[in-house]
Coordinates of C-alpha atoms in Angstrom, one line a residue:
Chain A
M1 CA 10.0 -75.1 7.7
L2 CA 6.9 -76.3 4.5
I3 CA 4.1 -76.0 7.6
Q4 CA 5.5 -72.9 9.0
I5 CA 5.8 -71.0 6.0
L6 CA 2.1 -72.3 4.4
I7 CA 0.6 -71.0 7.7
T8 CA 2.6 -67.9 7.7
G9 CA 2.0 -67.3 4.0
F10 CA -1.9 -68.0 5.4
V11 CA -1.6 -65.9 8.2
K12 CA -0.3 -63.0 5.6
G13 CA -2.9 -63.6 2.9
G14 CA -5.7 -63.4 4.9
I15 CA -5.1 -59.9 6.6
Y16 CA -4.3 -58.8 2.6
A17 CA -7.4 -60.1 1.4
V18 CA -9.7 -58.9 4.3
L19 CA -8.0 -55.0 3.7
V20 CA -8.0 -56.0 -0.5
A21 CA -12.3 -56.8 -0.1
G22 CA -12.6 -53.2 1.1
L23 CA -10.6 -51.4 -1.4
S24 CA -11.9 -53.3 -4.2
L25 CA -15.1 -52.7 -3.4
M26 CA -14.6 -49.3 -3.3
F27 CA -13.3 -48.8 -6.4
G28 CA -15.5 -50.9 -8.5
V29 CA -18.6 -49.2 -6.7
A30 CA -17.8 -45.4 -5.9
R31 CA -14.5 -45.8 -8.9
I32 CA -12.6 -43.8 -6.8
L33 CA -8.9 -45.3 -5.1
N34 CA -9.0 -43.9 -1.4
L35 CA -5.7 -43.9 -0.6
S36 CA -6.6 -43.6 3.1
Y37 CA -7.5 -46.9 3.7
T38 CA -4.5 -48.3 5.2
G39 CA -4.6 -45.2 7.0
F40 CA -7.8 -46.1 9.0
F41 CA -6.5 -49.7 9.2
M42 CA -3.5 -48.2 11.3
L43 CA -6.1 -46.4 13.6
T44 CA -7.7 -48.9 14.2
A45 CA -4.7 -50.9 15.4
Y46 CA -4.1 -47.8 17.7
M47 CA -6.9 -47.8 19.1
V48 CA -7.5 -51.7 20.0
Y49 CA -3.6 -50.6 21.5
I50 CA -4.9 -47.4 23.7
F51 CA -8.5 -49.5 24.8
S52 CA -6.2 -52.0 25.7
N53 CA -3.1 -50.2 27.4
F54 CA -5.0 -47.5 28.8
T55 CA -8.0 -48.6 29.7
S56 CA -9.6 -51.7 31.6
V57 CA -12.1 -52.4 28.4
P58 CA -12.6 -56.3 27.3
L59 CA -11.3 -56.9 24.3
I60 CA -14.6 -58.0 24.1
I61 CA -15.7 -54.9 23.7
A62 CA -12.6 -53.1 22.9
C63 CA -12.7 -54.9 19.3
P64 CA -16.3 -54.1 18.0
L65 CA -15.6 -50.3 19.8
S66 CA -12.5 -49.7 17.5
I67 CA -14.2 -51.3 14.3
L68 CA -17.4 -49.2 14.7
G69 CA -14.6 -46.2 15.4
T70 CA -13.0 -46.3 12.1
T71 CA -16.2 -47.1 9.9
I72 CA -17.5 -43.7 11.5
L73 CA -14.5 -41.9 10.7
G74 CA -14.0 -42.9 7.5
V75 CA -17.6 -42.6 6.8
V76 CA -18.0 -39.0 7.9
S77 CA -14.0 -38.5 5.7
Y78 CA -15.4 -39.3 3.1
R79 CA -19.3 -37.5 2.9
L80 CA -16.7 -34.1 4.1
I81 CA -14.0 -34.6 2.0
I82 CA -13.4 -37.0 -0.8
D83 CA -17.3 -36.7 -2.3
R84 CA -16.5 -33.1 -2.9
V85 CA -13.9 -33.5 -5.4
K86 CA -15.1 -37.0 -6.4
A87 CA -15.1 -35.5 -10.1
H88 CA -11.5 -35.5 -10.3
E89 CA -9.4 -38.9 -10.7
L90 CA -5.7 -37.8 -8.9
T91 CA -6.9 -35.0 -6.2
V92 CA -8.7 -37.5 -5.1
M93 CA -5.6 -39.8 -4.4
I94 CA -3.6 -36.5 -3.2
I95 CA -5.9 -35.9 -1.3
S96 CA -6.7 -39.1 0.4
L97 CA -2.8 -39.8 0.7
A98 CA -2.9 -36.6 2.2
L99 CA -5.1 -38.0 4.9
S100 CA -3.4 -40.8 5.8
M101 CA -0.4 -38.7 6.1
L102 CA -2.1 -36.4 8.8
F103 CA -3.4 -39.7 10.6
Q104 CA 0.4 -40.7 10.3
E105 CA 1.7 -37.0 11.4
I106 CA -0.7 -37.0 14.2
L107 CA -0.1 -40.7 15.8
L108 CA 3.5 -39.6 15.6
I109 CA 2.8 -36.3 18.1
I110 CA 0.8 -38.4 20.6
F111 CA 2.8 -41.2 21.2
S112 CA 6.3 -40.4 19.4
G113 CA 7.9 -43.2 17.1
D114 CA 8.4 -45.8 19.0
F115 CA 7.5 -49.1 17.9
R116 CA 4.2 -50.4 20.2
G117 CA 2.8 -54.1 20.3
I118 CA -0.2 -55.5 22.2
P119 CA 0.0 -58.9 24.0
P120 CA -2.0 -62.1 21.9
F121 CA -5.9 -62.0 22.7
K122 CA -5.5 -65.2 23.6
E123 CA -1.4 -66.7 24.8
G124 CA -0.2 -70.1 24.0
F125 CA 0.6 -72.1 21.3
F126 CA -0.4 -75.9 19.6
E127 CA 1.8 -77.9 17.9
L128 CA 1.7 -79.0 14.6
G129 CA 4.0 -81.4 13.0
G130 CA 6.6 -80.0 15.2
V131 CA 6.1 -76.5 14.6
R132 CA 4.6 -74.3 17.1
V133 CA 1.4 -72.4 15.8
A134 CA -0.1 -69.4 18.5
Y135 CA -3.2 -69.6 18.7
Q136 CA -3.0 -65.4 17.4
K137 CA -2.8 -66.8 14.3
I138 CA -5.3 -69.7 13.9
F139 CA -7.7 -66.6 15.3
T140 CA -6.5 -65.1 12.3
I141 CA -7.1 -67.6 9.6
I142 CA -10.3 -68.3 10.7
V143 CA -11.7 -64.9 11.5
S144 CA -10.3 -64.0 7.6
I145 CA -12.1 -67.0 6.4
G146 CA -15.2 -66.0 8.4
V147 CA -15.2 -62.2 7.1
I148 CA -14.9 -63.2 3.4
G149 CA -17.6 -65.4 3.7
A150 CA -20.0 -63.5 5.0
L151 CA -18.9 -60.6 2.3
E152 CA -19.9 -63.6 -0.1
F153 CA -22.7 -63.8 1.5
L154 CA -23.7 -60.1 1.4
L155 CA -22.9 -59.7 -2.1
A156 CA -24.6 -62.7 -3.6
R157 CA -27.8 -62.9 -1.5
T158 CA -29.3 -60.0 -0.1
R159 CA -30.6 -56.9 -1.2
L160 CA -28.3 -54.5 -1.0
G161 CA -26.2 -56.7 -2.0
V162 CA -27.4 -56.7 -5.6
A163 CA -27.8 -53.2 -5.7
I164 CA -24.0 -53.2 -4.5
R165 CA -23.1 -55.2 -7.8
A166 CA -25.6 -53.4 -9.8
V167 CA -24.2 -50.1 -9.4
A168 CA -20.2 -51.3 -10.0
Q169 CA -21.8 -52.7 -12.8
D170 CA -23.6 -49.4 -14.5
R171 CA -24.2 -46.2 -12.4
E172 CA -26.6 -44.9 -14.8
T173 CA -28.7 -47.9 -15.0
A174 CA -28.4 -48.8 -11.6
N175 CA -29.8 -45.6 -11.1
L176 CA -32.9 -45.2 -13.8
M177 CA -34.0 -48.8 -11.6
G178 CA -34.5 -46.5 -8.6
I179 CA -31.1 -47.4 -7.0
N180 CA -29.5 -44.1 -4.7
V181 CA -26.3 -44.4 -6.2
N182 CA -24.8 -41.6 -3.8
R183 CA -26.1 -43.9 -0.8
I184 CA -24.9 -47.0 -2.2
C185 CA -21.7 -45.3 -2.8
L186 CA -21.5 -44.6 0.8
I187 CA -23.0 -47.7 2.3
T188 CA -20.1 -49.3 0.8
T189 CA -18.0 -47.2 2.1
G190 CA -18.6 -47.8 5.1
I191 CA -17.9 -51.5 4.8
A192 CA -15.3 -50.7 3.2
M193 CA -13.3 -49.1 6.2
A194 CA -15.4 -51.6 8.9
L195 CA -13.4 -54.5 6.6
A196 CA -10.2 -52.0 7.0
G197 CA -11.3 -51.7 10.7
I198 CA -11.2 -55.9 11.0
A199 CA -8.0 -56.1 9.4
G200 CA -6.4 -53.3 12.0
V201 CA -7.6 -55.6 15.0
M202 CA -6.8 -58.9 13.7
V203 CA -2.7 -57.2 13.2
S204 CA -2.4 -55.2 16.0
P205 CA -1.3 -58.0 18.2
L206 CA 1.0 -59.9 15.5
L207 CA 3.0 -56.6 13.9
P208 CA 4.4 -53.6 15.8
L209 CA 2.7 -50.8 15.8
E210 CA 4.3 -47.6 14.3
P211 CA 2.9 -44.6 12.7
H212 CA 4.8 -45.2 9.0
M213 CA 3.0 -49.3 8.9
W214 CA 0.1 -47.8 6.6
I215 CA 2.4 -47.6 4.0
P216 CA 3.8 -51.3 2.9
P217 CA 0.2 -52.9 3.0
L218 CA -0.7 -50.0 1.1
L219 CA 1.4 -51.3 -1.7
V220 CA 0.7 -54.7 -1.8
I221 CA -3.2 -54.3 -1.6
L222 CA -2.7 -51.7 -4.6
A223 CA -0.7 -54.6 -6.7
A224 CA -3.1 -57.8 -5.5
I225 CA -6.0 -55.4 -6.7
V226 CA -4.5 -54.6 -10.3
L227 CA -2.8 -58.1 -9.8
G228 CA -6.4 -59.8 -10.1
G229 CA -8.5 -57.4 -12.1
L230 CA -10.0 -53.8 -11.5
G231 CA -13.2 -54.9 -10.0
S232 CA -13.0 -58.4 -10.0
L233 CA -13.3 -59.0 -6.1
K234 CA -13.2 -62.9 -6.2
G235 CA -9.7 -62.4 -8.4
S236 CA -8.0 -59.4 -6.1
I237 CA -9.0 -61.9 -3.3
I238 CA -7.0 -65.0 -4.8
A239 CA -4.1 -62.6 -6.0
A240 CA -4.1 -61.0 -2.3
F241 CA -3.1 -64.9 -1.3
I242 CA -0.6 -65.2 -3.8
L243 CA 1.2 -62.0 -2.9
G244 CA 0.9 -62.8 0.9
Y245 CA 2.9 -66.4 0.0
V246 CA 5.2 -64.3 -2.0
E247 CA 6.2 -62.1 0.7
T248 CA 6.3 -65.3 3.1
L249 CA 8.7 -67.0 0.3
V250 CA 11.0 -64.2 0.3
V251 CA 11.2 -63.7 4.1
F252 CA 12.4 -67.8 4.5
L253 CA 14.5 -68.2 1.8
I254 CA 16.5 -65.4 0.7
P255 CA 19.0 -63.8 3.1
L256 CA 17.8 -59.7 3.4
G257 CA 14.7 -60.9 2.2
A258 CA 13.0 -58.6 4.2
Y259 CA 14.6 -55.7 2.6
L260 CA 13.2 -57.3 -0.8
Q261 CA 9.7 -58.1 -0.2
G262 CA 8.3 -55.0 -1.5
A263 CA 10.1 -55.3 -4.8
F264 CA 9.2 -59.1 -4.9
V265 CA 5.3 -58.2 -4.7
L266 CA 5.5 -55.7 -7.2
G267 CA 8.1 -57.3 -9.7
V268 CA 5.3 -60.4 -9.5
M269 CA 2.4 -57.9 -10.2
A270 CA 4.5 -56.1 -13.2
A271 CA 5.6 -59.5 -14.5
V272 CA 1.9 -60.3 -14.9
L273 CA 0.8 -57.2 -16.2
I274 CA 2.9 -57.3 -19.0
I275 CA 1.9 -60.3 -20.1
R276 CA -1.6 -60.4 -19.2
P277 CA -2.6 -56.6 -19.4
E278 CA -6.2 -56.8 -17.4
G279 CA -4.9 -58.7 -14.8
L280 CA -5.6 -62.8 -13.5
F281 CA -9.3 -62.2 -13.2
G282 CA -10.3 -59.3 -14.5
L283 CA -12.6 -59.4 -17.7
V284 CA -10.9 -57.5 -21.4
F285 CA -12.9 -54.4 -22.0
E286 CA -12.8 -52.5 -26.1
E287 CA -10.2 -49.6 -25.3
E288 CA -12.7 -47.3 -24.2
R289 CA -13.7 -44.2 -25.6
L290 CA -14.9 -40.8 -24.7
Chain B
M1 CA 20.5 0.5 -31.0
G2 CA 17.7 3.1 -30.1
A3 CA 15.2 1.0 -32.2
A4 CA 16.6 -2.4 -30.0
L5 CA 15.9 -0.5 -26.6
Y6 CA 12.3 0.8 -28.5
R7 CA 11.8 -2.7 -29.4
L8 CA 12.2 -4.1 -26.2
Y9 CA 10.4 -1.9 -24.3
W10 CA 7.2 -2.8 -26.3
F11 CA 7.9 -6.7 -26.3
F12 CA 7.6 -6.0 -22.5
R13 CA 4.6 -3.0 -21.9
E14 CA 2.9 -5.1 -24.8
D15 CA 3.8 -9.0 -24.3
V16 CA 4.3 -8.9 -20.7
G17 CA 3.1 -6.5 -18.9
A18 CA -0.8 -6.6 -20.3
I19 CA -0.8 -10.5 -19.1
P20 CA -0.9 -10.5 -15.1
G21 CA 0.7 -14.7 -15.1
R22 CA 4.0 -13.1 -17.2
V23 CA 4.2 -9.9 -14.8
I24 CA 4.2 -12.5 -11.7
A25 CA 6.7 -15.3 -14.1
F26 CA 8.8 -12.4 -14.0
V27 CA 9.1 -10.7 -11.3
F28 CA 9.8 -14.0 -10.0
I29 CA 12.6 -14.6 -12.1
A30 CA 14.3 -11.2 -11.4
L31 CA 13.7 -12.0 -7.5
I32 CA 16.0 -14.7 -7.5
F33 CA 18.3 -13.6 -9.7
L34 CA 19.0 -10.7 -7.3
L35 CA 18.3 -12.3 -4.0
P36 CA 22.1 -13.4 -3.5
L37 CA 23.1 -9.6 -3.6
V38 CA 20.9 -8.8 -0.8
N39 CA 21.3 -11.5 1.7
S40 CA 23.6 -14.4 0.5
E41 CA 22.9 -16.6 3.9
P42 CA 24.5 -20.1 3.2
Y43 CA 21.2 -21.5 5.0
L44 CA 19.1 -19.3 2.4
L45 CA 20.8 -20.6 -0.5
R46 CA 20.9 -23.7 0.2
I47 CA 16.8 -23.4 0.9
L48 CA 16.5 -22.0 -2.9
I49 CA 18.8 -24.4 -4.7
L50 CA 17.0 -27.4 -3.5
M51 CA 13.8 -25.7 -4.0
S52 CA 15.2 -25.5 -8.0
I53 CA 16.1 -29.0 -8.1
Y54 CA 12.9 -30.2 -6.9
I55 CA 11.4 -27.7 -9.4
I56 CA 13.1 -29.4 -12.2
F57 CA 11.9 -32.6 -11.1
A58 CA 8.6 -31.9 -10.5
V59 CA 8.3 -30.5 -13.4
S60 CA 9.6 -33.3 -15.3
W61 CA 6.6 -35.1 -13.9
D62 CA 4.3 -33.2 -15.2
F63 CA 5.5 -33.1 -18.3
L64 CA 5.0 -36.8 -18.8
S65 CA 1.8 -37.7 -16.2
G66 CA 0.4 -33.8 -17.1
F67 CA 0.2 -33.6 -20.6
T68 CA -0.2 -37.1 -22.2
G69 CA -2.0 -38.3 -19.1
V70 CA 0.6 -41.5 -18.5
L71 CA 0.2 -41.6 -15.1
N72 CA 3.9 -42.3 -13.0
F73 CA 3.8 -43.2 -9.2
G74 CA 7.7 -43.7 -9.8
H75 CA 9.3 -41.0 -10.3
A76 CA 11.8 -41.2 -7.7
A77 CA 13.3 -44.1 -9.9
F78 CA 14.6 -41.3 -12.5
F79 CA 16.1 -39.0 -9.9
G80 CA 17.9 -41.8 -7.4
I81 CA 19.4 -44.1 -10.5
S82 CA 20.5 -40.4 -12.1
A83 CA 21.7 -39.6 -8.3
Y84 CA 23.4 -42.7 -7.9
A85 CA 25.3 -43.1 -11.7
T86 CA 26.6 -39.6 -10.8
A87 CA 27.7 -40.8 -7.4
M88 CA 29.5 -43.7 -8.6
L89 CA 31.0 -42.0 -10.9
N90 CA 32.5 -38.9 -9.7
S91 CA 33.4 -41.0 -6.3
N92 CA 34.8 -44.1 -8.1
F93 CA 36.0 -43.0 -11.4
G94 CA 36.8 -39.3 -9.9
W95 CA 34.7 -37.7 -12.7
P96 CA 34.2 -33.8 -12.6
A97 CA 30.5 -32.6 -12.1
W98 CA 30.4 -31.0 -15.8
A99 CA 30.4 -35.2 -17.2
T100 CA 28.9 -36.8 -14.2
I101 CA 25.2 -35.4 -15.0
P102 CA 24.9 -35.6 -18.1
V103 CA 25.8 -39.3 -18.1
G104 CA 23.5 -39.7 -15.4
S105 CA 20.8 -37.8 -17.4
F106 CA 21.3 -39.9 -20.0
I107 CA 20.7 -43.5 -17.9
A108 CA 17.6 -41.6 -16.3
M109 CA 16.4 -41.0 -20.2
V110 CA 17.2 -45.2 -20.6
M111 CA 15.3 -45.7 -17.4
G112 CA 12.5 -43.7 -19.3
L113 CA 12.4 -45.7 -22.1
V114 CA 12.4 -49.1 -20.0
I115 CA 9.6 -47.3 -17.2
G116 CA 7.7 -46.5 -21.0
A117 CA 7.7 -50.4 -22.5
P118 CA 4.9 -51.4 -20.9
A119 CA 3.4 -48.1 -21.3
L120 CA 2.2 -49.4 -24.3
R121 CA 0.7 -52.1 -23.7
L122 CA -1.3 -50.9 -20.1
R123 CA -3.4 -48.0 -19.6
G124 CA -4.4 -46.1 -16.6
I125 CA -4.6 -46.9 -12.9
Y126 CA -2.5 -50.6 -14.2
L127 CA 0.3 -48.4 -16.0
A128 CA 0.1 -45.8 -12.3
L129 CA 1.1 -49.0 -10.6
V130 CA 3.7 -51.0 -12.6
T131 CA 6.0 -47.2 -12.5
L132 CA 5.0 -47.9 -9.1
A133 CA 7.2 -50.5 -9.0
F134 CA 10.2 -49.6 -10.2
P135 CA 12.2 -47.7 -8.0
I136 CA 10.6 -50.0 -4.8
M137 CA 12.8 -52.7 -7.0
L138 CA 15.9 -50.1 -7.9
Q139 CA 15.6 -49.8 -3.4
G140 CA 15.8 -53.6 -3.1
L141 CA 18.7 -53.4 -5.1
V142 CA 20.6 -51.0 -3.6
Y143 CA 19.7 -52.8 -0.1
A144 CA 20.7 -56.4 -1.6
F145 CA 24.0 -54.8 -2.7
P146 CA 25.5 -52.9 0.3
D147 CA 28.7 -53.6 -1.2
Y148 CA 28.2 -51.0 -4.4
T149 CA 25.8 -48.9 -3.3
G150 CA 26.8 -48.2 0.5
G151 CA 23.4 -50.0 1.2
E152 CA 21.0 -47.8 4.3
L153 CA 23.7 -44.8 4.5
G154 CA 24.3 -44.2 0.8
L155 CA 27.7 -43.2 -1.3
F156 CA 29.2 -39.8 -0.3
G157 CA 32.4 -38.2 -0.7
I158 CA 31.3 -36.7 -4.0
S159 CA 32.8 -33.6 -5.3
P160 CA 30.9 -30.3 -4.7
L161 CA 29.2 -28.8 -7.7
A162 CA 31.0 -25.9 -7.6
F163 CA 33.2 -24.5 -4.9
S164 CA 31.3 -21.0 -3.8
R165 CA 27.8 -21.5 -2.2
I166 CA 26.6 -18.3 -5.2
A167 CA 28.1 -20.0 -7.7
E168 CA 26.6 -23.1 -6.7
Y169 CA 23.5 -21.6 -6.7
Y170 CA 23.5 -19.4 -10.3
I171 CA 24.5 -23.0 -11.9
V172 CA 21.6 -24.9 -10.4
L173 CA 19.3 -21.5 -11.3
I174 CA 20.3 -21.0 -15.0
I175 CA 19.6 -24.9 -15.5
M176 CA 17.0 -25.2 -13.8
L177 CA 15.5 -21.7 -15.9
L178 CA 16.8 -23.6 -19.2
S179 CA 15.3 -27.3 -18.7
V180 CA 12.0 -25.4 -17.5
L181 CA 12.0 -23.5 -20.5
I182 CA 12.7 -26.1 -22.7
M183 CA 10.0 -28.4 -21.0
W184 CA 7.3 -25.8 -21.7
K185 CA 8.1 -24.8 -25.0
L186 CA 7.8 -28.7 -26.0
T187 CA 4.3 -28.5 -24.7
D188 CA 3.3 -25.1 -25.7
L189 CA -0.4 -25.7 -27.6
K190 CA 0.6 -22.4 -29.1
S191 CA 4.1 -23.5 -30.2
K192 CA 4.9 -23.3 -34.6
M193 CA 8.2 -24.9 -34.6
V194 CA 6.9 -28.4 -32.6
R195 CA 4.0 -30.4 -32.7
T196 CA 4.7 -32.2 -29.3
G197 CA 2.5 -29.8 -27.5
L198 CA -1.0 -30.6 -29.5
I199 CA 0.4 -34.7 -29.7
F200 CA 0.9 -35.3 -25.7
R201 CA -2.5 -33.6 -25.7
A202 CA -4.0 -35.7 -28.3
I203 CA -2.6 -38.9 -26.4
N204 CA -4.5 -37.5 -23.4
Q205 CA -7.9 -36.5 -25.0
D206 CA -8.4 -39.9 -27.0
E207 CA -5.3 -42.0 -28.4
I208 CA -7.4 -43.6 -31.3
T209 CA -8.3 -41.3 -32.9
A210 CA -4.6 -39.6 -32.7
R211 CA -3.5 -42.8 -33.7
A212 CA -6.7 -42.7 -36.7
C213 CA -4.9 -39.0 -37.9
G214 CA -2.0 -40.4 -38.3
T215 CA 0.0 -39.8 -35.4
N216 CA 2.8 -42.7 -34.3
T217 CA 1.6 -42.5 -30.9
T218 CA 4.5 -44.9 -29.5
F219 CA 6.6 -42.9 -30.5
Y220 CA 5.5 -39.8 -28.8
K221 CA 4.9 -41.7 -25.4
F222 CA 8.2 -42.7 -25.7
L223 CA 9.1 -39.3 -26.7
A224 CA 7.5 -37.9 -23.7
F225 CA 8.9 -40.4 -21.0
A226 CA 12.2 -39.8 -22.3
G227 CA 12.1 -36.7 -21.6
S228 CA 10.8 -36.7 -18.6
G229 CA 13.4 -39.6 -17.1
F230 CA 16.3 -36.9 -18.8
F231 CA 15.3 -33.8 -17.2
C232 CA 14.2 -35.7 -14.0
G233 CA 17.8 -37.0 -14.1
V234 CA 19.1 -33.9 -14.6
S235 CA 18.0 -32.7 -11.1
G236 CA 18.7 -36.4 -9.7
G237 CA 22.3 -35.3 -10.6
L238 CA 22.5 -31.6 -9.7
Y239 CA 20.8 -33.2 -5.9
A240 CA 24.0 -35.8 -5.7
H241 CA 26.8 -32.8 -6.0
F242 CA 24.8 -30.4 -4.2
I243 CA 23.7 -32.6 -1.4
K244 CA 27.1 -34.9 -1.8
V245 CA 24.8 -37.9 0.1
V246 CA 23.1 -40.5 -1.8
G247 CA 20.6 -42.3 -0.3
P248 CA 17.7 -44.9 -0.7
S249 CA 15.5 -42.2 0.1
T250 CA 16.2 -40.9 -2.8
L251 CA 14.2 -43.5 -4.3
E252 CA 11.6 -43.5 -1.6
L253 CA 7.6 -44.4 -2.0
L254 CA 7.0 -41.2 -0.6
F255 CA 9.4 -39.1 -2.7
S256 CA 7.9 -39.8 -5.6
F257 CA 4.4 -38.9 -4.3
N258 CA 5.9 -35.4 -3.4
A259 CA 6.8 -34.1 -7.4
I260 CA 2.7 -35.6 -7.3
L261 CA 1.6 -33.5 -5.1
W262 CA 3.4 -30.5 -5.3
T263 CA 1.9 -30.5 -9.4
I264 CA -1.4 -31.3 -8.4
F265 CA -1.3 -28.7 -5.4
G266 CA 0.3 -26.2 -7.9
G267 CA -1.6 -27.6 -11.4
M268 CA -1.8 -30.2 -13.3
G269 CA -0.7 -30.0 -16.7
T270 CA 0.5 -26.3 -17.1
I271 CA 4.5 -26.8 -16.5
F272 CA 3.9 -23.5 -14.3
G273 CA 1.6 -25.3 -11.8
P274 CA 4.5 -27.5 -10.4
V275 CA 7.3 -24.4 -10.2
V276 CA 4.0 -22.6 -8.4
G277 CA 3.6 -25.4 -6.1
V278 CA 7.7 -26.2 -5.3
C279 CA 8.0 -22.7 -4.5
L280 CA 5.4 -22.3 -1.9
L281 CA 4.9 -25.4 -0.2
F282 CA 8.7 -26.7 -0.2
P283 CA 10.2 -23.4 1.7
L284 CA 6.9 -23.8 3.6
T285 CA 7.8 -27.3 5.2
E286 CA 11.5 -26.3 5.5
F287 CA 11.1 -23.0 7.3
L288 CA 8.7 -24.2 10.0
G289 CA 11.4 -27.2 10.6
V290 CA 13.6 -24.4 11.9
H291 CA 11.1 -24.1 14.5
P292 CA 11.6 -26.6 17.8
L293 CA 7.3 -26.7 17.7
G294 CA 7.7 -26.1 13.5
E295 CA 9.6 -29.3 13.6
E296 CA 7.0 -31.7 15.1
I297 CA 3.4 -29.8 13.0
R298 CA 5.2 -29.2 9.9
F299 CA 4.5 -32.3 8.1
L300 CA 0.5 -32.5 9.6
L301 CA 0.1 -28.9 9.0
L302 CA 1.5 -29.1 5.4
S303 CA -1.0 -32.0 4.6
V304 CA -4.0 -29.9 6.3
V305 CA -2.8 -26.9 3.8
L306 CA -2.7 -29.4 1.3
I307 CA -6.7 -30.7 1.6
L308 CA -8.3 -27.6 2.3
T309 CA -6.5 -26.1 -0.7
L310 CA -7.8 -29.6 -2.9
L311 CA -11.3 -28.9 -0.9
F312 CA -11.3 -25.5 -2.9
M313 CA -9.2 -25.6 -5.5
P314 CA -9.6 -29.1 -7.1
E315 CA -7.6 -27.6 -10.5
G316 CA -4.8 -26.7 -8.0
I317 CA -3.8 -23.4 -6.9
S318 CA -2.4 -21.3 -10.0
V319 CA -4.8 -22.4 -12.1
W320 CA -7.3 -20.9 -9.6
V321 CA -5.4 -17.8 -9.5
L322 CA -4.6 -17.3 -12.8
D323 CA -9.0 -17.5 -13.7
K324 CA -9.3 -14.8 -11.3
I325 CA -6.6 -12.6 -12.6
E326 CA -6.7 -13.4 -16.6
A327 CA -9.6 -13.5 -19.1
E328 CA -9.6 -14.8 -22.9
C329 CA -11.1 -12.9 -25.2
P330 CA -14.1 -14.9 -26.6
R331 CA -13.4 -13.2 -30.0
C332 CA -9.6 -13.2 -30.9
K333 CA -8.2 -15.7 -28.1
L334 CA -5.6 -13.3 -26.4
T335 CA -4.9 -13.1 -22.7
N336 CA -5.8 -10.1 -21.2
Y337 CA -6.2 -8.7 -17.7
A338 CA -9.8 -9.9 -16.1
R339 CA -10.6 -6.3 -14.7
R340 CA -9.9 -5.0 -18.4
K341 CA -14.0 -4.8 -19.8
K342 CA -12.6 -4.5 -23.7
C343 CA -9.6 -7.1 -25.2
R344 CA -6.7 -4.9 -25.4
A345 CA -5.8 -5.9 -29.6
C346 CA -9.2 -6.3 -31.0
G347 CA -11.8 -4.2 -28.8
A348 CA -14.2 -7.2 -28.1
Q349 CA -16.2 -7.6 -25.4
L350 CA -14.5 -9.5 -22.8
H351 CA -17.2 -10.4 -20.1
L352 CA -19.9 -10.7 -21.6
E353 CA -23.2 -9.8 -19.7
H354 CA -25.1 -13.2 -18.8
G355 CA -22.2 -15.0 -19.2
G356 CA -22.0 -17.4 -21.2
E357 CA -22.8 -17.1 -25.7

């Protein structure tokens, strides 16, 4: 049981961490809360489903293609829709939510509301301390660690990463230093959408696919962003793992736990915020004045 | 008698007829009052009753979030808790509707104060996400105690609001108009009776300055939460007695977002904005649902309409339209019909030649 909780929690936490990294990046750099983000995550999962069920494209090509497709769609939607209403914070949220609903409805019309699944990328399992661990879960864990490591490397060691961090810290100064802020925002959106795509690929064999699957992860990653402190990538990734474990513990230990997952996740978030309003790793700012 | 009629005539000529926005509001109110005389089909009345209930729901969201800037993402918490309280009091203890709805609204108001407590420490998006948590936690409770709440099926066996559909229609309509009027008066910037409209806007624009001017912003934030909770509770109670089933869908995330969606679509921070938003979007989705093809694509169509509207009028549709048909006099700040050349009161030029001072 303990090992099972540890592994399931890590798998969930890893998926949430990859997802939250993208949203946190987008929020930190472009200063918008793009709620269509998990819609793209869902789209990728469905693309993998289409490739594996209706074509004979091998998975090794199908997965990168789906991620690429999502990234392009995400950047185009940012360029065509969200970029134009950027000045109105709430309008961005509503319009991106409407975008997610649009995806949901399109998928409902094409695939109906049935639950669909994809066979695991690699069948089989091995035993660890008397518990069966599917290869699929190990694959998910390795990919999530790899992706987060690569993202850290990108942000810490490359010129692009420095530019992204500079824009996140201070847009105006970054602009004065000759950084093309708009282009950095666009690139960041692209990276974020690719992360959503990777998470979608990872999740496709693990969860049943249905057109409402974008809502629960959206709640969790919003909670993780706030819990970790807005704009702190490290904080939100740690928060994602914490929330992944909270969900797993609730499901394993409490009867009817599946219904209470969301309640517990948000309860933890609310409790932490009331004690520490800036989140776990957030910086304390003086109250902002206009 | 003659003098009173003459004054009424002047009131309509000067305070209603001269301002396009008020003409529209007046025609709208007259139409919805007279409609049952022309067509009293139960289905049509049902949609209009639900529309009125959702108007209270959306306006109460605007009352809190549009004016004080405290983003509430969990507005369904007020609606749901009041609907459940009303349903329980009615079906378990047999209380009549005129007693259950006020009690339900009062409970929602207390809920508003509970949610308002973290508002003192958090701001912006943090606060929005904490408020998001409350309806989902309540929903968790509903599923966890199915003996009391009916679980997934919900509570039923609630007595109707009145015995005929037309009576229900007028009851809901009058409560709706009263609630909207009270909220409009409370947030009216130019009101001479209450200062809340001014203070809510001050909290939104610069809370520190408002505090420095000696305003107890804590008190007014709680007031906004309590008022919003109360009126949302009214709509929840009416909903419970009208639909006669209260299920966990009243606490759903998307239901909270509906209030935001209608308000942003209509125009935020205006009170009339959410009314316009609900009146346009809700019947649209309902009437599309009748048609078999429409049933499938109605939400698709709705999201496309929403995206396009917000792309071209990000301030909301009512603000966009009012900008086109109304103009404020630069000298005396009186609202005029936009096609006029000179202000109707002071005769100042309305539209400057070069567009700007």
